[in-house]
Tab-separated table of C-alpha atoms in Angstrom:
chain	number	residue	atom	x	y	z
O	1	UNK	CA	-238.792	-105.173	0.321
O	2	UNK	CA	-240.384	-108.277	1.530
O	3	UNK	CA	-243.410	-109.555	-0.641
O	4	UNK	CA	-246.126	-112.522	-0.858
O	5	UNK	CA	-247.943	-113.326	-4.009
O	6	UNK	CA	-251.008	-115.595	-3.588
O	7	UNK	CA	-251.310	-117.712	-6.730
O	8	UNK	CA	-249.225	-119.116	-9.093
O	9	UNK	CA	-250.498	-118.740	-12.415
O	10	UNK	CA	-249.718	-116.784	-15.316
O	11	UNK	CA	-249.768	-112.868	-13.370
O	12	UNK	CA	-248.527	-114.254	-10.323
O	13	UNK	CA	-245.469	-116.143	-11.687
O	14	UNK	CA	-244.376	-113.104	-13.872
O	15	UNK	CA	-245.230	-111.011	-11.126
O	16	UNK	CA	-243.479	-112.629	-8.270
O	17	UNK	CA	-240.159	-113.586	-10.366
O	18	UNK	CA	-239.784	-109.902	-11.837
O	19	UNK	CA	-240.353	-108.660	-8.502
O	20	UNK	CA	-237.404	-110.831	-7.046
O	21	UNK	CA	-235.290	-110.265	-10.126
O	22	UNK	CA	-235.084	-106.738	-8.652
O	23	UNK	CA	-233.473	-107.729	-5.527
O	24	UNK	CA	-236.880	-108.138	-3.342
O	25	UNK	CA	-237.416	-111.246	-1.320
O	26	UNK	CA	-240.509	-112.782	-2.941
O	27	UNK	CA	-242.902	-115.793	-1.352
O	28	UNK	CA	-245.184	-117.323	-3.893
O	29	UNK	CA	-248.162	-119.203	-2.104
O	30	UNK	CA	-250.446	-121.395	-3.971
O	31	UNK	CA	-252.579	-124.285	-2.679
O	32	UNK	CA	-251.860	-126.785	-5.365
O	33	UNK	CA	-249.031	-128.700	-4.022
O	34	UNK	CA	-248.180	-130.826	-6.934
O	35	UNK	CA	-247.608	-127.560	-8.912
O	36	UNK	CA	-245.228	-125.817	-6.260
O	37	UNK	CA	-243.772	-129.215	-6.317
O	38	UNK	CA	-242.594	-128.940	-9.868
O	39	UNK	CA	-242.023	-125.287	-9.492
O	40	UNK	CA	-239.004	-125.958	-6.879
O	41	UNK	CA	-237.577	-128.363	-8.991
O	42	UNK	CA	-237.576	-125.726	-11.747
O	43	UNK	CA	-240.325	-127.366	-14.153
O	44	UNK	CA	-242.653	-124.254	-15.113
O	45	UNK	CA	-246.223	-124.896	-15.846
O	46	UNK	CA	-246.549	-122.283	-18.795
O	47	UNK	CA	-244.485	-121.337	-21.501
O	48	UNK	CA	-243.315	-117.533	-21.341
O	49	UNK	CA	-239.851	-116.456	-22.998
O	50	UNK	CA	-237.567	-115.802	-20.005
O	51	UNK	CA	-239.359	-116.854	-17.457
O	52	UNK	CA	-237.909	-120.438	-16.608
O	53	UNK	CA	-234.391	-118.657	-16.612
O	54	UNK	CA	-235.620	-115.662	-14.385
O	55	UNK	CA	-237.172	-118.553	-12.111
O	56	UNK	CA	-234.429	-120.784	-11.551
O	57	UNK	CA	-231.945	-117.731	-10.864
O	58	UNK	CA	-233.738	-116.300	-8.503
O	59	UNK	CA	-234.620	-119.501	-6.573
O	60	UNK	CA	-231.029	-120.136	-6.512
O	61	UNK	CA	-230.274	-116.669	-5.205
O	62	UNK	CA	-233.016	-117.261	-2.564
O	63	UNK	CA	-234.673	-114.646	-3.603
O	64	UNK	CA	-237.887	-116.465	-4.613
O	65	UNK	CA	-239.564	-119.126	-2.680
O	66	UNK	CA	-242.811	-121.348	-3.136
O	67	UNK	CA	-244.971	-122.312	-0.398
O	68	UNK	CA	-248.643	-123.767	0.428
O	69	UNK	CA	-248.492	-122.491	3.607
O	70	UNK	CA	-250.399	-119.023	3.143
O	71	UNK	CA	-250.202	-117.566	6.522
O	72	UNK	CA	-246.596	-118.024	6.482
O	73	UNK	CA	-246.043	-116.001	3.281
O	74	UNK	CA	-248.486	-113.143	4.781
O	75	UNK	CA	-246.657	-112.959	8.378
O	76	UNK	CA	-243.158	-112.798	6.566
O	77	UNK	CA	-244.395	-109.716	3.790
O	78	UNK	CA	-245.185	-106.193	3.831
O	79	UNK	CA	-246.740	-106.238	0.407
O	80	UNK	CA	-249.518	-108.920	-0.460
O	81	UNK	CA	-250.305	-109.394	-3.794
O	82	UNK	CA	-253.491	-111.355	-4.619
O	83	UNK	CA	-252.938	-112.909	-8.058
O	84	UNK	CA	-255.877	-115.768	-8.245
O	85	UNK	CA	-257.856	-116.400	-11.210
O	86	UNK	CA	-261.125	-114.728	-11.618
O	87	UNK	CA	-262.881	-117.172	-14.361
O	88	UNK	CA	-266.164	-116.011	-16.015
O	89	UNK	CA	-269.210	-117.246	-14.963
O	90	UNK	CA	-271.876	-118.341	-16.788
O	91	UNK	CA	-273.655	-115.169	-16.949
O	92	UNK	CA	-270.242	-113.322	-18.019
O	93	UNK	CA	-269.616	-111.825	-14.856
O	94	UNK	CA	-265.923	-112.742	-12.905
O	95	UNK	CA	-266.187	-115.653	-10.597
O	96	UNK	CA	-264.289	-113.903	-7.270
O	97	UNK	CA	-264.600	-116.661	-5.053
O	98	UNK	CA	-260.848	-117.473	-5.265
O	99	UNK	CA	-260.126	-113.581	-4.493
O	100	UNK	CA	-262.424	-113.864	-1.605
O	101	UNK	CA	-260.936	-116.869	-0.123
O	102	UNK	CA	-257.919	-115.540	-0.084
O	103	UNK	CA	-258.870	-112.134	1.642
O	104	UNK	CA	-260.238	-114.250	4.558
O	105	UNK	CA	-257.150	-116.118	4.745
O	106	UNK	CA	-255.295	-113.061	4.783
O	107	UNK	CA	-257.376	-111.292	7.490
O	108	UNK	CA	-256.699	-114.032	10.019
O	109	UNK	CA	-252.602	-114.099	8.889
O	110	UNK	CA	-252.047	-110.389	9.416
O	111	UNK	CA	-249.684	-109.633	12.443
O	112	UNK	CA	-248.702	-106.009	11.581
O	113	UNK	CA	-249.390	-103.317	8.986
O	114	UNK	CA	-249.976	-104.936	5.312
O	115	UNK	CA	-250.570	-103.342	1.760
O	116	UNK	CA	-253.265	-105.765	0.160
O	117	UNK	CA	-252.774	-105.475	-3.730
O	118	UNK	CA	-255.334	-106.526	-5.952
O	119	UNK	CA	-253.373	-107.922	-9.393
O	120	UNK	CA	-256.132	-110.184	-10.327
O	121	UNK	CA	-258.559	-108.818	-12.990
O	122	UNK	CA	-261.600	-107.667	-10.821
O	123	UNK	CA	-264.723	-105.246	-11.399
O	124	UNK	CA	-265.270	-102.347	-9.978
O	125	UNK	CA	-265.955	-102.662	-5.934
O	126	UNK	CA	-264.039	-105.739	-5.348
O	127	UNK	CA	-261.335	-104.030	-3.295
O	128	UNK	CA	-263.872	-102.722	-0.932
O	129	UNK	CA	-265.311	-106.308	-0.627
O	130	UNK	CA	-261.577	-107.522	-0.198
O	131	UNK	CA	-261.268	-104.604	2.553
O	132	UNK	CA	-264.227	-105.600	4.331
O	133	UNK	CA	-263.387	-109.637	4.235
O	134	UNK	CA	-260.146	-108.788	5.555
O	135	UNK	CA	-261.511	-106.476	8.318
O	136	UNK	CA	-263.535	-108.886	9.468
O	137	UNK	CA	-260.714	-110.901	11.383
O	138	UNK	CA	-258.008	-108.462	10.984
O	139	UNK	CA	-256.554	-106.959	14.346
O	140	UNK	CA	-253.963	-104.735	12.660
O	141	UNK	CA	-253.960	-101.861	10.397
O	142	UNK	CA	-253.901	-102.591	6.678
O	143	UNK	CA	-254.965	-100.903	3.371
O	144	UNK	CA	-256.073	-102.524	0.038
O	145	UNK	CA	-254.488	-101.155	-3.346
O	146	UNK	CA	-255.989	-101.723	-6.833
O	147	UNK	CA	-252.840	-102.105	-9.063
O	148	UNK	CA	-253.947	-103.784	-12.648
O	149	UNK	CA	-251.546	-106.033	-14.423
O	150	UNK	CA	-250.897	-105.107	-18.440
O	151	UNK	CA	-249.352	-108.305	-19.291
O	152	UNK	CA	-249.006	-109.334	-23.036
O	153	UNK	CA	-248.830	-113.090	-23.236
O	154	UNK	CA	-245.836	-113.951	-25.164
O	155	UNK	CA	-244.133	-110.635	-23.900
O	156	UNK	CA	-245.148	-110.703	-19.965
O	157	UNK	CA	-241.352	-110.667	-18.652
O	158	UNK	CA	-240.671	-107.411	-20.888
O	159	UNK	CA	-244.015	-105.816	-20.126
O	160	UNK	CA	-243.369	-106.265	-15.875
O	161	UNK	CA	-239.627	-105.353	-16.109
O	162	UNK	CA	-239.950	-102.410	-18.569
O	163	UNK	CA	-243.944	-100.996	-18.471
O	164	UNK	CA	-245.481	-98.510	-20.149
O	165	UNK	CA	-246.929	-97.264	-16.903
O	166	UNK	CA	-248.078	-98.606	-13.601
O	167	UNK	CA	-251.420	-97.664	-12.286
O	168	UNK	CA	-252.258	-97.611	-8.578
O	169	UNK	CA	-255.583	-97.403	-7.117
O	170	UNK	CA	-255.485	-96.583	-3.719
O	171	UNK	CA	-257.185	-94.059	-0.918
O	172	UNK	CA	-254.053	-94.340	1.317
O	173	UNK	CA	-250.711	-91.911	1.237
O	174	UNK	CA	-249.114	-94.535	2.950
O	175	UNK	CA	-249.703	-97.154	0.817
O	176	UNK	CA	-249.214	-95.361	-2.342
O	177	UNK	CA	-245.724	-94.313	-1.216
O	178	UNK	CA	-244.898	-98.057	-0.402
O	179	UNK	CA	-246.181	-99.121	-3.907
O	180	UNK	CA	-244.289	-96.185	-5.681
O	181	UNK	CA	-241.165	-97.329	-3.966
O	182	UNK	CA	-241.622	-101.018	-5.006
O	183	UNK	CA	-242.216	-99.780	-8.783
O	184	UNK	CA	-239.347	-97.009	-8.856
O	185	UNK	CA	-236.509	-99.598	-10.170
O	186	UNK	CA	-238.541	-100.319	-12.751
O	187	UNK	CA	-239.611	-96.926	-14.259
O	188	UNK	CA	-235.953	-95.335	-14.133
O	189	UNK	CA	-236.932	-94.431	-17.723
O	190	UNK	CA	-239.265	-91.978	-16.952
O	191	UNK	CA	-242.739	-93.846	-17.710
O	192	UNK	CA	-245.165	-92.731	-15.101
O	193	UNK	CA	-246.783	-93.925	-12.121
O	194	UNK	CA	-250.619	-93.242	-12.181
O	195	UNK	CA	-251.980	-92.601	-9.229
O	196	UNK	CA	-255.756	-92.485	-9.143
O	197	UNK	CA	-258.644	-93.859	-6.980
O	198	UNK	CA	-259.601	-97.531	-6.680
O	199	UNK	CA	-262.402	-98.026	-8.642
O	200	UNK	CA	-260.965	-95.761	-11.596
O	201	UNK	CA	-258.106	-98.275	-11.377
O	202	UNK	CA	-260.299	-101.329	-11.597
O	203	UNK	CA	-262.304	-100.017	-13.939
O	204	UNK	CA	-258.811	-99.047	-16.181
O	205	UNK	CA	-258.019	-102.387	-16.483
O	206	UNK	CA	-261.134	-103.675	-18.250
O	207	UNK	CA	-261.770	-100.280	-20.372
O	208	UNK	CA	-258.002	-101.023	-22.085
O	209	UNK	CA	-258.494	-104.494	-22.559
O	210	UNK	CA	-262.132	-103.922	-24.075
O	211	UNK	CA	-260.963	-101.051	-26.249
O	212	UNK	CA	-258.267	-103.261	-27.646
O	213	UNK	CA	-260.783	-105.908	-28.400
O	214	UNK	CA	-263.281	-103.581	-30.021
O	215	UNK	CA	-260.130	-102.283	-32.506
O	216	UNK	CA	-259.704	-106.110	-33.584
O	217	UNK	CA	-263.093	-106.677	-34.141
O	218	UNK	CA	-263.242	-103.222	-36.069
O	219	UNK	CA	-260.273	-104.448	-38.286
O	220	UNK	CA	-262.262	-108.019	-38.935
O	221	UNK	CA	-265.342	-106.170	-39.883
O	222	UNK	CA	-263.360	-103.742	-42.441
O	223	UNK	CA	-261.719	-106.648	-43.914
O	224	UNK	CA	-264.665	-108.950	-44.478
O	225	UNK	CA	-266.356	-105.767	-46.140
O	226	UNK	CA	-263.272	-105.349	-48.211
O	227	UNK	CA	-263.724	-108.843	-49.671
O	228	UNK	CA	-267.147	-107.892	-50.670
O	229	UNK	CA	-266.021	-104.876	-52.446
O	230	UNK	CA	-262.793	-105.993	-53.978
O	231	UNK	CA	-260.509	-103.949	-51.370
O	232	UNK	CA	-257.454	-105.295	-49.914
O	233	UNK	CA	-257.464	-105.425	-46.496
O	234	UNK	CA	-253.883	-105.507	-45.953
O	235	UNK	CA	-253.517	-102.056	-48.130
O	236	UNK	CA	-256.161	-100.617	-46.153
O	237	UNK	CA	-254.430	-101.387	-42.506
O	238	UNK	CA	-251.587	-99.465	-43.885
O	239	UNK	CA	-253.584	-96.925	-44.953
O	240	UNK	CA	-254.945	-96.569	-41.594
O	241	UNK	CA	-252.292	-97.275	-39.246
O	242	UNK	CA	-250.046	-94.648	-40.314
O	243	UNK	CA	-252.381	-92.172	-39.236
O	244	UNK	CA	-250.444	-91.407	-35.517
O	245	UNK	CA	-254.132	-91.138	-34.168
O	246	UNK	CA	-254.626	-94.540	-34.904
O	247	UNK	CA	-251.429	-96.435	-34.876
O	248	UNK	CA	-250.535	-99.762	-35.966
O	249	UNK	CA	-251.111	-102.441	-33.043
O	250	UNK	CA	-254.398	-104.303	-33.065
O	251	UNK	CA	-255.364	-103.600	-36.666
O	252	UNK	CA	-254.589	-106.954	-38.460
O	253	UNK	CA	-257.313	-108.694	-39.759
O	254	UNK	CA	-257.551	-112.558	-38.848
O	255	UNK	CA	-259.533	-115.127	-36.633
O	256	UNK	CA	-260.405	-112.598	-33.924
O	257	UNK	CA	-258.731	-112.525	-30.115
O	258	UNK	CA	-258.923	-115.061	-27.746
O	259	UNK	CA	-256.697	-116.384	-24.591
O	260	UNK	CA	-257.524	-115.565	-21.152
O	261	UNK	CA	-258.179	-111.657	-20.998
O	262	UNK	CA	-260.065	-110.159	-23.730
O	263	UNK	CA	-263.098	-112.593	-24.336
O	264	UNK	CA	-263.656	-112.364	-20.402
O	265	UNK	CA	-262.934	-108.779	-19.747
O	266	UNK	CA	-265.414	-107.625	-22.625
O	267	UNK	CA	-268.005	-110.126	-21.241
O	268	UNK	CA	-267.217	-108.846	-17.589
O	269	UNK	CA	-267.472	-105.354	-18.754
O	270	UNK	CA	-270.719	-105.880	-20.491
O	271	UNK	CA	-272.214	-107.698	-17.359
O	272	UNK	CA	-271.036	-104.490	-15.197
O	273	UNK	CA	-272.985	-102.326	-17.573
O	274	UNK	CA	-276.024	-104.518	-17.221
O	275	UNK	CA	-275.753	-104.067	-13.600
O	276	UNK	CA	-275.621	-100.487	-13.514
O	277	UNK	CA	-278.280	-100.469	-16.348
O	278	UNK	CA	-275.777	-98.955	-18.694
O	279	UNK	CA	-275.791	-99.543	-22.315
O	280	UNK	CA	-272.859	-101.645	-24.101
O	281	UNK	CA	-273.986	-102.012	-27.577
O	282	UNK	CA	-270.360	-101.427	-28.938
O	283	UNK	CA	-268.868	-104.038	-26.452
O	284	UNK	CA	-271.852	-106.495	-27.796
O	285	UNK	CA	-270.937	-106.042	-31.142
O	286	UNK	CA	-267.227	-106.523	-31.024
O	287	UNK	CA	-267.851	-109.541	-28.807
O	288	UNK	CA	-270.485	-110.994	-31.608
O	289	UNK	CA	-267.922	-109.913	-34.708
O	290	UNK	CA	-265.159	-111.746	-32.866
O	291	UNK	CA	-266.809	-115.404	-32.800
O	292	UNK	CA	-268.778	-115.116	-36.093
O	293	UNK	CA	-265.085	-114.829	-37.675
O	294	UNK	CA	-264.367	-117.799	-36.779
O	295	UNK	CA	-267.483	-119.036	-38.687
O	296	UNK	CA	-266.378	-116.931	-41.786
O	297	UNK	CA	-263.326	-118.833	-41.840
O	298	UNK	CA	-265.205	-122.206	-41.629
O	299	UNK	CA	-267.331	-120.877	-44.148
O	300	UNK	CA	-264.196	-120.365	-46.429
O	301	UNK	CA	-263.554	-124.003	-46.116
O	302	UNK	CA	-266.587	-125.471	-46.965
O	303	UNK	CA	-267.462	-122.975	-49.906
O	304	UNK	CA	-264.005	-123.896	-51.395
O	305	UNK	CA	-265.642	-127.860	-50.863
O	306	UNK	CA	-268.805	-127.212	-52.031
O	307	UNK	CA	-270.173	-127.596	-48.468
O	308	UNK	CA	-268.778	-131.222	-48.318
O	309	UNK	CA	-265.525	-131.937	-46.158
O	310	UNK	CA	-266.398	-135.410	-44.851
O	311	UNK	CA	-263.453	-137.543	-44.960
O	312	UNK	CA	-261.391	-134.616	-46.097
O	313	UNK	CA	-257.783	-134.147	-43.822
O	314	UNK	CA	-256.826	-130.641	-42.661
O	315	UNK	CA	-253.379	-130.129	-41.612
O	316	UNK	CA	-253.625	-127.232	-38.846
O	317	UNK	CA	-250.350	-125.052	-38.126
O	318	UNK	CA	-251.079	-123.309	-34.999
O	319	UNK	CA	-253.212	-123.892	-31.585
O	320	UNK	CA	-252.369	-121.455	-29.209
O	321	UNK	CA	-254.492	-118.414	-29.362
O	322	UNK	CA	-251.581	-116.626	-30.071
O	323	UNK	CA	-247.527	-117.349	-31.017
O	324	UNK	CA	-245.022	-117.381	-27.810
O	325	UNK	CA	-247.386	-119.225	-25.543
O	326	UNK	CA	-249.124	-122.415	-24.776
O	327	UNK	CA	-252.187	-120.933	-23.634
O	328	UNK	CA	-255.148	-122.225	-25.382
O	329	UNK	CA	-257.892	-120.593	-23.858
O	330	UNK	CA	-260.654	-119.326	-26.273
O	331	UNK	CA	-258.293	-119.992	-28.864
O	332	UNK	CA	-259.978	-119.603	-32.087
O	333	UNK	CA	-258.562	-123.471	-33.128
O	334	UNK	CA	-260.477	-124.584	-30.528
O	335	UNK	CA	-263.808	-123.547	-32.308
O	336	UNK	CA	-262.561	-124.300	-36.247
O	337	UNK	CA	-261.246	-127.792	-34.970
O	338	UNK	CA	-264.500	-128.357	-33.362
O	339	UNK	CA	-266.530	-127.338	-36.430
O	340	UNK	CA	-264.206	-129.321	-38.917
O	341	UNK	CA	-264.643	-132.561	-36.716
O	342	UNK	CA	-268.672	-132.152	-36.518
O	343	UNK	CA	-268.712	-131.985	-40.119
O	344	UNK	CA	-266.714	-135.008	-40.593
O	345	UNK	CA	-263.582	-134.045	-41.518
O	346	UNK	CA	-260.030	-135.178	-40.062
O	347	UNK	CA	-257.534	-133.188	-38.362
O	348	UNK	CA	-253.588	-133.285	-37.759
O	349	UNK	CA	-252.327	-130.244	-36.167
O	350	UNK	CA	-248.824	-129.054	-34.839
O	351	UNK	CA	-247.765	-126.277	-32.577
O	352	UNK	CA	-244.256	-125.466	-31.308
O	353	UNK	CA	-245.794	-125.318	-27.360
O	354	UNK	CA	-249.129	-126.187	-27.168
O	355	UNK	CA	-249.621	-129.563	-28.190
O	356	UNK	CA	-249.867	-130.944	-24.553
O	357	UNK	CA	-252.894	-128.640	-23.802
O	358	UNK	CA	-254.545	-129.617	-26.910
O	359	UNK	CA	-254.519	-133.150	-25.690
O	360	UNK	CA	-256.228	-132.176	-22.767
O	361	UNK	CA	-259.223	-130.347	-25.034
O	362	UNK	CA	-258.881	-132.932	-27.782
O	363	UNK	CA	-257.686	-136.139	-26.781
O	364	UNK	CA	-257.463	-138.617	-29.287
O	365	UNK	CA	-260.407	-136.805	-31.656
O	366	UNK	CA	-257.193	-135.419	-33.557
O	367	UNK	CA	-253.882	-136.387	-34.569
O	368	UNK	CA	-250.534	-134.635	-33.364
O	369	UNK	CA	-247.837	-134.218	-35.491
O	370	UNK	CA	-244.230	-133.809	-34.216
O	371	UNK	CA	-243.357	-130.829	-36.447
O	372	UNK	CA	-245.223	-128.810	-39.102
O	373	UNK	CA	-244.261	-130.617	-42.032
O	374	UNK	CA	-245.501	-133.993	-40.653
O	375	UNK	CA	-248.814	-132.643	-40.436
O	376	UNK	CA	-249.064	-131.797	-43.902
O	377	UNK	CA	-248.703	-135.714	-45.108
O	378	UNK	CA	-251.489	-136.773	-46.722
O	379	UNK	CA	-253.464	-133.875	-45.815
O	380	UNK	CA	-256.031	-131.876	-48.301
O	381	UNK	CA	-255.385	-128.551	-47.168
O	382	UNK	CA	-253.253	-126.592	-44.552
O	383	UNK	CA	-254.623	-124.244	-42.222
O	384	UNK	CA	-252.626	-121.623	-40.676
O	385	UNK	CA	-254.372	-120.552	-37.485
O	386	UNK	CA	-251.445	-119.102	-34.826
O	387	UNK	CA	-248.850	-117.035	-36.430
O	388	UNK	CA	-245.752	-118.401	-35.017
O	389	UNK	CA	-242.269	-116.933	-36.420
O	390	UNK	CA	-241.069	-120.654	-37.818
O	391	UNK	CA	-244.557	-120.340	-39.934
O	392	UNK	CA	-243.720	-117.314	-41.469
O	393	UNK	CA	-241.358	-118.295	-44.289
O	394	UNK	CA	-241.512	-122.379	-45.001
O	395	UNK	CA	-240.638	-124.089	-47.549
O	396	UNK	CA	-243.516	-123.903	-50.153
O	397	UNK	CA	-242.211	-126.497	-52.355
O	398	UNK	CA	-242.297	-129.004	-49.724
O	399	UNK	CA	-245.721	-127.973	-48.493
O	400	UNK	CA	-246.973	-128.278	-52.250
O	401	UNK	CA	-244.921	-131.854	-52.586
O	402	UNK	CA	-246.537	-133.448	-49.300
O	403	UNK	CA	-250.517	-131.880	-49.488
O	404	UNK	CA	-252.708	-134.000	-51.604
O	405	UNK	CA	-253.431	-130.480	-53.360
O	406	UNK	CA	-251.652	-127.346	-52.927
O	407	UNK	CA	-254.370	-125.464	-51.065
O	408	UNK	CA	-253.901	-123.027	-48.049
O	409	UNK	CA	-256.268	-121.307	-45.948
O	410	UNK	CA	-254.560	-118.292	-44.030
O	411	UNK	CA	-256.154	-117.449	-40.795
O	412	UNK	CA	-253.499	-114.610	-40.499
O	413	UNK	CA	-253.060	-113.346	-43.799
O	414	UNK	CA	-249.421	-114.381	-43.417
O	415	UNK	CA	-248.123	-114.948	-47.138
O	416	UNK	CA	-248.258	-113.327	-50.464
O	417	UNK	CA	-251.210	-114.299	-52.471
O	418	UNK	CA	-249.492	-113.531	-55.766
O	419	UNK	CA	-246.371	-115.727	-54.986
O	420	UNK	CA	-248.400	-118.799	-54.164
O	421	UNK	CA	-250.848	-118.388	-56.997
O	422	UNK	CA	-248.230	-118.259	-59.310
O	423	UNK	CA	-246.559	-121.198	-57.280
O	424	UNK	CA	-249.820	-122.867	-58.177
O	425	UNK	CA	-251.435	-122.781	-54.689
O	426	UNK	CA	-255.144	-122.175	-53.886
O	427	UNK	CA	-254.845	-119.505	-51.355
O	428	UNK	CA	-257.546	-117.897	-49.436
O	429	UNK	CA	-257.108	-115.310	-46.653
O	430	UNK	CA	-258.908	-112.651	-44.677
O	431	UNK	CA	-260.059	-109.392	-46.585
O	432	UNK	CA	-258.833	-110.229	-50.207
């Protein structure tokens, strides 16, 4: 099939590359010419396991190309994916200006029947607005489809190549059949294509992400209560997740959720509820708990040092909002580090992939170490903020030697508290 993907951000790159991997001819279009030139040279702006290799191989096989010419991309494609950003506005709603701008350009470029696919995360009613904008200029038949993405950063390539399900929101039999044909190679194991109306598809994306966000906030609220009553949050989690009705995922206590999806989608769904005079008490509670979790962690540090950390140096392990990505959008590390700095502390930070992005956020306000142990030198304590694999089994004797005092604040509950206390560490974590 001939496909174009407009937008070469996180979603657009993964979608376009994985579709090309299945033998389709894919044109990825973007207005950022500097980014496109880098992509043509094999320089990938994001870190996502497996993506760089797939981009290079599909460019080499001429199944994947990059262009700033949206008109060319649309004219040479049957299916046009809109995958531009929908950042959060001050009122919590999604900024759809880029989506509408692309829709306008598509309308002017349509030269025959097209399927226009909303892949960006957009609120209910967006597909109809996209349809109306395209119709103002289009002289040929077209259909608009909602096809929400469910890509976990750090596992996005696998998520797309082996999806749990594919949701297609469409009011057109023709467009539905084309989309089913497109996704057939990805669903040979029997996982379903779920056909539904467009508004239900748009709502499904927000409902799914918000449910997972609520689950994380619930785990954190229970963990905080465990500390008060003397229970062990890890044991409680295991006791809960072995119940098949509950499941094991998204029940880990820690610093809360971050990234480009959960915080934005929860707030957008709250705004939608407000717009329709519906209640959203549970979502508001989840959002509050999530933000408060970072303050709780900082308070643990302050309590340990009798509310005086001025002049203290903290070694931060992990800056990205989760492992296997360089994304720092809404990362807990940002809130925590900014609070420490405001109280007069110093920060030595290390992350395997997010150092460059951290530099854009913090500038010279913190020090950047070349490796994890380098961050520990002359530090008063270590803070584990992102659970990268390389942090799971460190050399604790070396950590103890490098730190001024053996103090670890673990925001991800990665380590064995009994073992560390026996080794002479002061170990402070979540929910214990």
